[in-house]
mmCIF file of C-alpha atoms and ligand atoms in Angstrom:
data_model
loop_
_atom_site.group_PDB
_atom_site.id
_atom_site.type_symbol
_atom_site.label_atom_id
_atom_site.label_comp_id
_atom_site.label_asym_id
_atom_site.label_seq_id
_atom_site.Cartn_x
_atom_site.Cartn_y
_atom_site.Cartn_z
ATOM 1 C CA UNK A 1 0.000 0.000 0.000
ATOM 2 C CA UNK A 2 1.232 3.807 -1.209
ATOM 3 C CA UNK A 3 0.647 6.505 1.092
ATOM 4 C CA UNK A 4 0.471 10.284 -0.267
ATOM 5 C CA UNK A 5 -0.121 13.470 1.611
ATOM 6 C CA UNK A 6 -1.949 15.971 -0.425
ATOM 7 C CA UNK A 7 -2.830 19.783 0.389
ATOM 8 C CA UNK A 8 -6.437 20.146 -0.359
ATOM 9 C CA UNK A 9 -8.794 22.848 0.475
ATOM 10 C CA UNK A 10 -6.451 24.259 3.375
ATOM 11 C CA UNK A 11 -5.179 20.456 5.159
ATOM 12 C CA UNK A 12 -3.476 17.933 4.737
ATOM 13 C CA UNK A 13 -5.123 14.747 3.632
ATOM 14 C CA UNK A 14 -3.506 11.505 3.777
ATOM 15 C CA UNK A 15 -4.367 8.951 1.455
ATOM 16 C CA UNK A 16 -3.506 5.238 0.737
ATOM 17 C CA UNK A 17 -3.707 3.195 -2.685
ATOM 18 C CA UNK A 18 -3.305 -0.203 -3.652
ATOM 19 C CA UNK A 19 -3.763 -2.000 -6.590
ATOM 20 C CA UNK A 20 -4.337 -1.703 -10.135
ATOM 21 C CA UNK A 21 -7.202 -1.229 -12.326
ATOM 22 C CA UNK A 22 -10.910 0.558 -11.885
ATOM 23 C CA UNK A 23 -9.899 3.269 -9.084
ATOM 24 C CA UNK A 24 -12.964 2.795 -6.020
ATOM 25 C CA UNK A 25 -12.956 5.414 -3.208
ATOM 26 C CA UNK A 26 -13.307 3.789 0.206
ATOM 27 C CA UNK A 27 -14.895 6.881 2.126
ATOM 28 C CA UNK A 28 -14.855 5.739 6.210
ATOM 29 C CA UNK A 29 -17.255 6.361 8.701
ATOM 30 C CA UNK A 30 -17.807 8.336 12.345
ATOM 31 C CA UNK A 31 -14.955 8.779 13.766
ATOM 32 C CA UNK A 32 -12.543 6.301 12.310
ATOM 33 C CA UNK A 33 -9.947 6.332 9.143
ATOM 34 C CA UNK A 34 -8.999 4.438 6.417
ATOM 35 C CA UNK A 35 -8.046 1.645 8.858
ATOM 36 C CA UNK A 36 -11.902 0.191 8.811
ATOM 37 C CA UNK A 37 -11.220 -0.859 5.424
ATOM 38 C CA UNK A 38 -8.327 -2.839 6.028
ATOM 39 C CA UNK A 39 -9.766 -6.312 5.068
ATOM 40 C CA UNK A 40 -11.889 -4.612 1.821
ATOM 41 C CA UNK A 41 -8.468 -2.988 0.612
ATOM 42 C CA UNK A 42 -6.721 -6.493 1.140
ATOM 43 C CA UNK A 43 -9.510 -8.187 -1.330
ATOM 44 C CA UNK A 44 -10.396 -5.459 -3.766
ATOM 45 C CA UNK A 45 -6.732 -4.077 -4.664
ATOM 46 C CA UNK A 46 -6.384 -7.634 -6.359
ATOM 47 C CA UNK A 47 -9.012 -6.258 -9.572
ATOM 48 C CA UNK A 48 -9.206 -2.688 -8.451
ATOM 49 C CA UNK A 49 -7.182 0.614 -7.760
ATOM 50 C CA UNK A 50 -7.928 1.312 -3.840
ATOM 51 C CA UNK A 51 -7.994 4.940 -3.297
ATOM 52 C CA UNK A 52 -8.742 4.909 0.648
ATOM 53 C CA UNK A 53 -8.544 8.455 2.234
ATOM 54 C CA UNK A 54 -8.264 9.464 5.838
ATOM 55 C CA UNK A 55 -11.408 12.573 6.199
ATOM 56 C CA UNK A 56 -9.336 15.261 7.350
ATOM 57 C CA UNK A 57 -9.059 15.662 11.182
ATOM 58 C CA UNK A 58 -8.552 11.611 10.977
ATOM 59 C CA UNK A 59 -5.578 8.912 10.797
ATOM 60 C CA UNK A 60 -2.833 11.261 9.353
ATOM 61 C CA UNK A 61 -4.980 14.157 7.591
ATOM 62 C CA UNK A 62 -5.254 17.097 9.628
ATOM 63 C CA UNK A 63 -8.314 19.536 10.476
ATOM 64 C CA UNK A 64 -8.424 23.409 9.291
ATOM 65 C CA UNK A 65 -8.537 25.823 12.462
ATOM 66 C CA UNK A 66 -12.113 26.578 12.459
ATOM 67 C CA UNK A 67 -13.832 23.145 11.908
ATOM 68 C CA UNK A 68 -13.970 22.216 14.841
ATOM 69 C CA UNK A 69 -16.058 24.813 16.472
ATOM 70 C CA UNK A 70 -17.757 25.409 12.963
ATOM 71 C CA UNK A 71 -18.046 22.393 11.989
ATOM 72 C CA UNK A 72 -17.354 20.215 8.751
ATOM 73 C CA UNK A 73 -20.048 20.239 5.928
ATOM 74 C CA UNK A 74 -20.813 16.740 4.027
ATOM 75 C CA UNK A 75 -19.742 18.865 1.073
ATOM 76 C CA UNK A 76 -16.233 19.888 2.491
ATOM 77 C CA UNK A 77 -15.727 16.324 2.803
ATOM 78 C CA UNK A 78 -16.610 15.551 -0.460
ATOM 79 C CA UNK A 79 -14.525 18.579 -1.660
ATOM 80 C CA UNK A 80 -11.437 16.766 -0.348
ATOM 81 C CA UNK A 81 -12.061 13.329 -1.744
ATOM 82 C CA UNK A 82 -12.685 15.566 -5.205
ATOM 83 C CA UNK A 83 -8.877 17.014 -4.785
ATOM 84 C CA UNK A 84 -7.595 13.684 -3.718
ATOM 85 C CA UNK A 85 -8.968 12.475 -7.160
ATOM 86 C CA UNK A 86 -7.244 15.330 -8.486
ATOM 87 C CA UNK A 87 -3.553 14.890 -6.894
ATOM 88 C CA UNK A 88 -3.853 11.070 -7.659
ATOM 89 C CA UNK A 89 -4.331 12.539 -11.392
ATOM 90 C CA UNK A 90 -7.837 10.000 -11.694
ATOM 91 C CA UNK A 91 -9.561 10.963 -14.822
ATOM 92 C CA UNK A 92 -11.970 8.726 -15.004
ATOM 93 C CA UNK A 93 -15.242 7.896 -13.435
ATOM 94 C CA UNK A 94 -14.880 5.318 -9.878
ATOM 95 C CA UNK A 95 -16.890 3.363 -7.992
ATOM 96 C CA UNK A 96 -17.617 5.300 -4.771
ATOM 97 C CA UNK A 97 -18.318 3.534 -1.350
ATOM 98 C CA UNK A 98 -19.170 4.989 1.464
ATOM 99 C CA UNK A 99 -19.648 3.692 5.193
ATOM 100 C CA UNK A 100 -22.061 5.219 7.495
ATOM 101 C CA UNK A 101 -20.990 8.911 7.419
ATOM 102 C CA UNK A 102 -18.634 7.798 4.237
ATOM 103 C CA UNK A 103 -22.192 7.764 2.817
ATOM 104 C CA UNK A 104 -23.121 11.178 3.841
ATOM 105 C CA UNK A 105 -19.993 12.595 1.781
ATOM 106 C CA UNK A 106 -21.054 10.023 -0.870
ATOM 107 C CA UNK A 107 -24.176 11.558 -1.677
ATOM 108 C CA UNK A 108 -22.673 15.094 -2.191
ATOM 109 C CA UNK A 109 -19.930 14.281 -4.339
ATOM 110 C CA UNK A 110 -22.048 12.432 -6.674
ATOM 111 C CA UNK A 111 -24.292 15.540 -6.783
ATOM 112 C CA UNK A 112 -21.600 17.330 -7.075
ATOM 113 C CA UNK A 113 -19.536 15.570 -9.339
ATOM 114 C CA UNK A 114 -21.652 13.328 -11.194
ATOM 115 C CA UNK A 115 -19.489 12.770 -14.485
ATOM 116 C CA UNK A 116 -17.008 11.447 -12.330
ATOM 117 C CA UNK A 117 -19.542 8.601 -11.158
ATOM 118 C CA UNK A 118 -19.330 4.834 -12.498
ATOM 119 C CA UNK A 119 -21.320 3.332 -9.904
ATOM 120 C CA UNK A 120 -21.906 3.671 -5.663
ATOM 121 C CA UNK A 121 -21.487 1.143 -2.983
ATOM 122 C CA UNK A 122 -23.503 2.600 0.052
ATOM 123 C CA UNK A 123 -22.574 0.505 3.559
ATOM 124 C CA UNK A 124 -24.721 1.140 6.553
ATOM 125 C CA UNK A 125 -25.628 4.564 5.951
ATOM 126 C CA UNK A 126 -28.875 7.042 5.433
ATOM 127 C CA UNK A 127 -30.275 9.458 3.513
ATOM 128 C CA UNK A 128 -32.250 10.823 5.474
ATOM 129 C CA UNK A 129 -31.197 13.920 7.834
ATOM 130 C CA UNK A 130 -31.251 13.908 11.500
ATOM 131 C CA UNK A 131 -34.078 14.207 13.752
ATOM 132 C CA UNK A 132 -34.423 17.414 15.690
ATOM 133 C CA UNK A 133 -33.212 15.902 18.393
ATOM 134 C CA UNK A 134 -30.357 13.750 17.158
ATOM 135 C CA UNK A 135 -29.030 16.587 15.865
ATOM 136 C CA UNK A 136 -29.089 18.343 19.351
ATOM 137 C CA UNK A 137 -27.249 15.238 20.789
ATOM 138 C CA UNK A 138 -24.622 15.803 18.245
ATOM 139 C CA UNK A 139 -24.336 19.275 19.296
ATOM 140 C CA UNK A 140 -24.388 18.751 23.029
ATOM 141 C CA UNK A 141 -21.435 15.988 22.189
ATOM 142 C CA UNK A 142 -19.334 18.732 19.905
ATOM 143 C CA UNK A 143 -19.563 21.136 22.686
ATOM 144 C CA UNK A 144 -18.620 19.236 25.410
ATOM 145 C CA UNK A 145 -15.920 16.692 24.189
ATOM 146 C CA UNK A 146 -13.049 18.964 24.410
ATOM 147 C CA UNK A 147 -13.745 18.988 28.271
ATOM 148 C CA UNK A 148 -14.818 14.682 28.746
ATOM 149 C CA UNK A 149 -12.489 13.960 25.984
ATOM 150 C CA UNK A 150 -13.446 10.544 24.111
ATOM 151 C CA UNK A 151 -14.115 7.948 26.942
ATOM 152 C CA UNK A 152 -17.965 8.953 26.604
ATOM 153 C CA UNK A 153 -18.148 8.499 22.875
ATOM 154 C CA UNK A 154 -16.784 5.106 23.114
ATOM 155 C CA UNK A 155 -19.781 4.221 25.558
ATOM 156 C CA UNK A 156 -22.034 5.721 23.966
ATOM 157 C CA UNK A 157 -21.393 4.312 20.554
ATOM 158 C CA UNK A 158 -20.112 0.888 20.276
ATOM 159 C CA UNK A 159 -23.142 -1.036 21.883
ATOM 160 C CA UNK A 160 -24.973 1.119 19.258
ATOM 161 C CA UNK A 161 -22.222 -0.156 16.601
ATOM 162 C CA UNK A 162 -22.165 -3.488 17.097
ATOM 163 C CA UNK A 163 -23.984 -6.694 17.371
ATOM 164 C CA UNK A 164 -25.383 -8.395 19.861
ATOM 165 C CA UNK A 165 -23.366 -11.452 19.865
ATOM 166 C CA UNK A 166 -20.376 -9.079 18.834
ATOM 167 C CA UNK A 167 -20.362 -7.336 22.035
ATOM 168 C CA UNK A 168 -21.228 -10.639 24.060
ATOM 169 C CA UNK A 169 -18.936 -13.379 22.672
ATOM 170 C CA UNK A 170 -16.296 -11.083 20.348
ATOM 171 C CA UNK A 171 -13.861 -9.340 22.520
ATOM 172 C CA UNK A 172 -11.500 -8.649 19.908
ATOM 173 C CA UNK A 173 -13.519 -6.873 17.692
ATOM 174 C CA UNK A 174 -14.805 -4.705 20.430
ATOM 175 C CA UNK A 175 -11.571 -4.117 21.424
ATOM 176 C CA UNK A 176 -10.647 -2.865 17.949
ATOM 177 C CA UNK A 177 -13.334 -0.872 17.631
ATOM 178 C CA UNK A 178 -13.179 0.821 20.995
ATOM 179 C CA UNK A 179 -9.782 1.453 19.894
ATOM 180 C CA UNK A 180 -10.324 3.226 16.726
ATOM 181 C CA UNK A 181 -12.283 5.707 18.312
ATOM 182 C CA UNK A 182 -9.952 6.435 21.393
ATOM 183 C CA UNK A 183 -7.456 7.123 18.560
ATOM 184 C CA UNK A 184 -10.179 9.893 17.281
ATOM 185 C CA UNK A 185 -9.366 13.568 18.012
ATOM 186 C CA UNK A 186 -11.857 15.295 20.073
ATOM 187 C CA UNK A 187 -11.766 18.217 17.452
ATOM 188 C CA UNK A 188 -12.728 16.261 14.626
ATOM 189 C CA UNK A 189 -15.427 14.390 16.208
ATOM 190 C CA UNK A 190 -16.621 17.879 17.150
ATOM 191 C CA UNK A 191 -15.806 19.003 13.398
ATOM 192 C CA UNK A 192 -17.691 15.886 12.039
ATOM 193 C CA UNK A 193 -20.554 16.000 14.644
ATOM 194 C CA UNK A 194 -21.555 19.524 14.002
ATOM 195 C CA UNK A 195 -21.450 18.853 10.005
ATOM 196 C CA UNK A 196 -23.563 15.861 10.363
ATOM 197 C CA UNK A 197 -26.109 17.880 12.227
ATOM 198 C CA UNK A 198 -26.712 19.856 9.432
ATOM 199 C CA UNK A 199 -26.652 17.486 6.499
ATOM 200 C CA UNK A 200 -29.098 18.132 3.893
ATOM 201 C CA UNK A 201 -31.623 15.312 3.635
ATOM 202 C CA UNK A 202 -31.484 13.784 0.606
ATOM 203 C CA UNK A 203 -34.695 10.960 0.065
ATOM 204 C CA UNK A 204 -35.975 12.732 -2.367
ATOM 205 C CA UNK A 205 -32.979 12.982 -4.688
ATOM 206 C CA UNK A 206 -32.054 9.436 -4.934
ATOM 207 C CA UNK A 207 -34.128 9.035 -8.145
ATOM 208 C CA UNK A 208 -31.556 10.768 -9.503
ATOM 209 C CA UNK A 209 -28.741 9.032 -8.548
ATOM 210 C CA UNK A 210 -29.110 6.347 -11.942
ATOM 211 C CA UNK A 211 -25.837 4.604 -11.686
ATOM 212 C CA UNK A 212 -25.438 0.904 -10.771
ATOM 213 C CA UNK A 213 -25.996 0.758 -6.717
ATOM 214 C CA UNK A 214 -24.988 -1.566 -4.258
ATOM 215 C CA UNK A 215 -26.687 -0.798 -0.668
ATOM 216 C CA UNK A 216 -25.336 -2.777 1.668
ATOM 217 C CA UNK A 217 -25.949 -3.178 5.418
ATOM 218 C CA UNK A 218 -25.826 -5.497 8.752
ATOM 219 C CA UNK A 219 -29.037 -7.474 9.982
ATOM 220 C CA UNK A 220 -28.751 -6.419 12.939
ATOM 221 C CA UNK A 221 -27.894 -2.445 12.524
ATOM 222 C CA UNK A 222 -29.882 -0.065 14.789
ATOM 223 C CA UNK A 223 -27.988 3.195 13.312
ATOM 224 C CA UNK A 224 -28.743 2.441 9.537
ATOM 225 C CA UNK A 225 -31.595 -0.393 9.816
ATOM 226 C CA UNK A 226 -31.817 -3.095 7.023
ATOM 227 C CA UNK A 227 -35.880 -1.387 6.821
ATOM 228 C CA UNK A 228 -33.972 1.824 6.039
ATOM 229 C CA UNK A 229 -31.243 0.839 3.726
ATOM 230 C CA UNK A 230 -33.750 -1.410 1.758
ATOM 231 C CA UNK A 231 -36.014 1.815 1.222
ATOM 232 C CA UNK A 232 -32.878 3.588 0.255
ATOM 233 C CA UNK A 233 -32.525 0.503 -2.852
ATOM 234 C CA UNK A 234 -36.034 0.764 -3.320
ATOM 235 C CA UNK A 235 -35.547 4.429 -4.448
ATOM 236 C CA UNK A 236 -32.694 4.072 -6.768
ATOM 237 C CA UNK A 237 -33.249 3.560 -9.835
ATOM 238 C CA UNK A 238 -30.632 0.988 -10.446
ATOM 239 C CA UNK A 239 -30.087 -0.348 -6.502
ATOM 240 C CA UNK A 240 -29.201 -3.550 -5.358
ATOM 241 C CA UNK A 241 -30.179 -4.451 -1.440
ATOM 242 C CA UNK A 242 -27.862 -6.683 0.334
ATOM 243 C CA UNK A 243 -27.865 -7.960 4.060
ATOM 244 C CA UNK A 244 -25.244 -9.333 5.759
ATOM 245 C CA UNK A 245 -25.449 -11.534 8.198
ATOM 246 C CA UNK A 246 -23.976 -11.623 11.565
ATOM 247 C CA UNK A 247 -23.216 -8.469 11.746
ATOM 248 C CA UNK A 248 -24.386 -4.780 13.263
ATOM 249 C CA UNK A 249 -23.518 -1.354 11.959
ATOM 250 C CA UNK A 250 -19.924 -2.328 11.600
ATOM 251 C CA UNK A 251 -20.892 -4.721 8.645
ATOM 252 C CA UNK A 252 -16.851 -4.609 7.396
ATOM 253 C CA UNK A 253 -15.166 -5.727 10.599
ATOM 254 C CA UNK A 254 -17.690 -8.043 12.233
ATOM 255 C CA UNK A 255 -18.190 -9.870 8.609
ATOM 256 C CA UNK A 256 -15.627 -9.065 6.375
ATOM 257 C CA UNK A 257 -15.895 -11.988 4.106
ATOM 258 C CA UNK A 258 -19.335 -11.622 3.278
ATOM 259 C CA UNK A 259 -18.732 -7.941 2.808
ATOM 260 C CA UNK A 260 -15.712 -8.565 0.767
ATOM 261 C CA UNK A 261 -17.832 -10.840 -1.697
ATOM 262 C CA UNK A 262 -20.414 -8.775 -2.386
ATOM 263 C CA UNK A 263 -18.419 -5.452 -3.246
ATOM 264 C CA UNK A 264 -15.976 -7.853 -5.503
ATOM 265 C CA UNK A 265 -19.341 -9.395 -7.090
ATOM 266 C CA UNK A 266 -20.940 -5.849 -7.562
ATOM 267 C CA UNK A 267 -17.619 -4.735 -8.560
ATOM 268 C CA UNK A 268 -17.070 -7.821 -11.064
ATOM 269 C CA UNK A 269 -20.332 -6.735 -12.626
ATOM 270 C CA UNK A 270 -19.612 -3.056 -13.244
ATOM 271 C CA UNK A 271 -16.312 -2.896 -14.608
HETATM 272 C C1 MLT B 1 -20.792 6.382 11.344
HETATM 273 O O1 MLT B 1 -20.573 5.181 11.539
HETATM 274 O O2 MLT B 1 -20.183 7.023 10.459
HETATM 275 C C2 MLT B 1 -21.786 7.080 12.226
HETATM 276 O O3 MLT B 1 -22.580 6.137 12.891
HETATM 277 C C3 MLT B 1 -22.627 8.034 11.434
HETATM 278 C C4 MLT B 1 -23.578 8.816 12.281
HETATM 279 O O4 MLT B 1 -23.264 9.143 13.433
HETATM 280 O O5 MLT B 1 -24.671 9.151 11.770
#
């Protein structure tokens, strides 16, 4: 695996390739890095190129000075996966996947950017905005965290994240996870929280999103529900639902392999 540091949009963003081929864009979720794809980058850099960035304020990309009290918009986001492109001199059109908040950013760039679409992978993720009051939580956690640091966001989220037999009878993977977000700044979970708040809602768009769609998510995820996600299919045009089993919101840890044989199916079939 490559690793480049670009300066895009006022940071630096850190980004890792592998492989040859198609390029796909690995977008991660809330608050992690490109790490969460380590299994997907292992089994699709074998028929793709891997472009896996770290969202600035993540892994080794760094945060602008006012994002974290003003937050990050979806589209900023998307803005630095567009300059990634850019530096990595990517003409033509990838396969975009996005996890969970990865999804979020998905949705703008192709709105954005649609010429540079071939087809979207969308893992545990929503369209739809936040309620009024999940968007005040998000607030109340951006405001605060610089004083309780991360310890509550781990509690909070990973019984939310993961499955029930996960957290019962999978130590490691808990352990993993509650890593990756102890290794999360406070500012850009602040940044990210305050951007997510905001996020335009986009249900009634996704009749226009006509490329080839994979929508993939966990049986068991209370964030991004399999009801949700399979309304999300129902809506694109061209959208493929797929469960996977044994698994939560963190569909690409807790079941890798059957995550890593749909996107190289779905992947087989666009390219
Ligand atoms: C994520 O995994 O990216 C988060 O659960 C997204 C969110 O908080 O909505």
């Amino acid at each position: 695996m490559a690793e480049h540091v670009f300066s895009v949009n006022g940071t630096q963003v850190t980004c890792h390739t592998a492989g040859a081929g198609s390029p796909l864009v690995l977008i991660h979720g809330f608050p992690f890095d490109h790490t969460m794809w380590q299994p997907q980058i292992d089994a699709l850099s074998s028929v793709c190129q891997v472009i896996a960035p770290d969202l600035r304020g993540y892994g080794g990309s760094t945060l602008g000075d006012a994002d974290a009290s003003e937050g990050i918009d979806m589209a900023i986001y998307a803005a630095d996966v567009a300059g990634v492109l850019d530096n990595l001199q990517v003409s033509e059109p990838v396969i975009l996947c996005g996890f969970s908040m990865g999804g979020y950013i998905l949705w703008q760039y192709a709105l954005k950017h649609p010429e540079q679409v071939k087809a979207l992978i969308l893992c545990d993720t929503r369209a739809a905005a936040d309620s009024a009051e999940a968007a005040a939580g998000r607030i109340k956690m951006a405001d605060s965290i610089a004083t309780t640091g991360v310890e509550p966001v781990v509690e909070g989220m990973v019984p939310k994240l993961l499955a029930t037999d996960t957290l019962e009878n999978r130590p490691e993977i808990v352990a993993t996870v509650q890593a990756m977000i102890r290794d999360a700044s406070p500012a850009a979970i602040a940044a990210s929280q305050r951007g997510m708040a905001r996020r335009e809602d986009v249900q009634g768009k996704l009749g226009t999103f006509e490329w080839p769609s994979l929508v993939l998510v966990g049986a068991e995820d209370v964030i991004s529900t399999p009801e949700e996600m399979r309304a999300i299919a129902d809506a694109l045009p061209n959208g493929q639902f797929h469960e996977i089993a044994s698994a939560g919101h963190m569909t690409v840890l807790e079941n890798p392999a059957a995550v890593d044989e749909a996107l190289l199916a779905f992947v087989d079939r666009v390219t």
